[in-house]
């Protein structure tokens, strides 16, 4: 569905709705339509005869909930209403009056509430403007303590629509039915424990109204299957050769962290890149060659501790080392996993290369140590930084990361880099502040080595799209999506405990293949 990729703030949603109402759609008709759609979904989840408590707030979120209460009442459910407010918006008040004429039981005190099988949360939507306090906060905490399923309308009540922060307290929903367009707060990590399973209820907002408010090319987008697949280098051209499919150089590994180099290599292998070269310390050469026979393994002189001491490439200050090839002859370079911080001198050399560059893990730690972030802007080609939260904080100590979206926009603007901040909701920003958010992942990926796999995969994709008309941040988003989808498939088959980084590499192709089953029949 095309609307799945849009993300809006409360203010943008208000503007979009205002356009619809100005164009003539009656507010009451829209509420009726939305309530009807919510009911259809509820009927698919909840069997008739169940007891459903409806939490009604003072605004139109409460109005939606009252339409739902009325419809479920007529569909044979046992419905009661909790409505503790003395003042309701006019339309909400009318719906409330009608539910009372239908003799749907209504309560103001939690101590009076009957038992229930499900709760529908219509306390607050995108109109929440301050902290939930006093008796309402106590009620929210009471409902959360009951451990019964709660379905939130639009957004769990208590969450800030834009930042996902908890304002006072918030409903811990098992399902969230987001209305019309995805609210930004639902894509923020801090909101995750409150959202449950989230789905979009599409109520036919005209695309023209969406674009009029958020622009022709929206600033913040959700990665979807469609957006991700559209950038993959598939199908391949019928006539091609290996160098046309990109030549990726990985610079990774140390005697201490040999596995990091293997995992990065396996991630790159799954990307389908035409040629793969891997620069590792000399003593790892045989190991890498045995694990990745298709790759060209470049043994580098090493420090006493077993880290790469010099890069044997033209353009690198490498003493007496024989120069193999030019660093700029690669289509893309990815560097960092398993390097250690034992030799910081290679990073400034790599940064000077003229091809697109991914820096991860120890490359980021070295970047922090030598303070080269400001110099990144001088590069002529793209640089992609892929920190997790800890690395991000070290790289950009002055940026507040409470709002992760704002944080990466600032970091990308300051550094001139594309910044991918890893996490449960990985987010990517380019220096102009265009953001992609990955809406699905699994905690199974919170495991040593899974980031190395992403670096290889991303490097390999990057190398393949360099001569195509694809924005680099779009392929970064695709790599994040592919990586997390592989994790999800692996966790479905093996549980969340069974997704070690090597296993993850084995799911990268199977997860993709399910989208291309027709082609490969
Ligand atoms: N405008 C429309 O016709 C549509 C609205 N929709 C629904 O309407 C919602 C937005 O409606 P509203 O703008 O009325 O906003 P809400 O229903 O989210 O709540 C706003 C009301 O809550 C009060 N309030 C805010 N914070 C409070 C707090 N901490 N403690 C106590 N009271 C507080 C405000 O004074 C106001 O009366 C959406 O989330 C969605 O559910 C959708 O049905 C789509 C159509
Ligand atoms: K709500």
Coordinates of N, CA and C in Angstrom, one line a residue, residues 231-237 244-245 464-471:
X231 N 15.0 -0.8 -5.0 CA 16.4 -0.4 -5.2 C 17.4 -1.5 -5.3
X232 N 16.9 -2.7 -5.1 CA 17.8 -3.9 -5.2 C 18.3 -4.1 -6.6
X233 N 19.6 -4.5 -6.7 CA 20.1 -4.7 -8.1 C 19.6 -6.0 -8.7
X234 N 18.3 -6.1 -8.8 CA 17.6 -7.3 -9.3 C 16.5 -6.8 -10.2
X235 N 16.2 -7.4 -11.4 CA 17.0 -8.5 -12.0 C 18.3 -7.9 -12.5
X236 N 19.3 -8.7 -12.6 CA 20.6 -8.3 -13.2 C 20.4 -8.1 -14.7
X237 N 21.2 -7.2 -15.3 CA 21.1 -7.2 -16.8 C 21.6 -8.5 -17.4
X244 N 31.3 -5.1 -13.7 CA 30.1 -4.2 -13.8 C 29.2 -4.3 -12.6
X245 N 29.3 -5.4 -11.9 CA 28.5 -5.6 -10.7 C 29.2 -5.1 -9.4
X464 N 27.3 -2.2 -6.0 CA 26.5 -2.6 -7.2 C 25.6 -1.4 -7.8
X465 N 25.3 -0.4 -6.9 CA 24.4 0.6 -7.5 C 25.1 1.9 -7.9
X466 N 26.4 1.9 -7.8 CA 27.2 3.1 -8.0 C 26.9 3.8 -9.4
X467 N 26.7 3.0 -10.4 CA 26.5 3.7 -11.7 C 25.0 3.7 -12.1
X468 N 24.1 3.5 -11.1 CA 22.7 3.6 -11.3 C 22.1 4.8 -10.7
X469 N 20.9 5.2 -11.1 CA 20.3 6.4 -10.6 C 19.5 6.1 -9.3
X470 N 20.3 5.7 -8.3 CA 19.7 5.4 -7.0 C 20.4 6.3 -5.9
X471 N 19.6 6.9 -5.1 CA 20.2 7.7 -4.0 C 20.9 6.8 -3.0

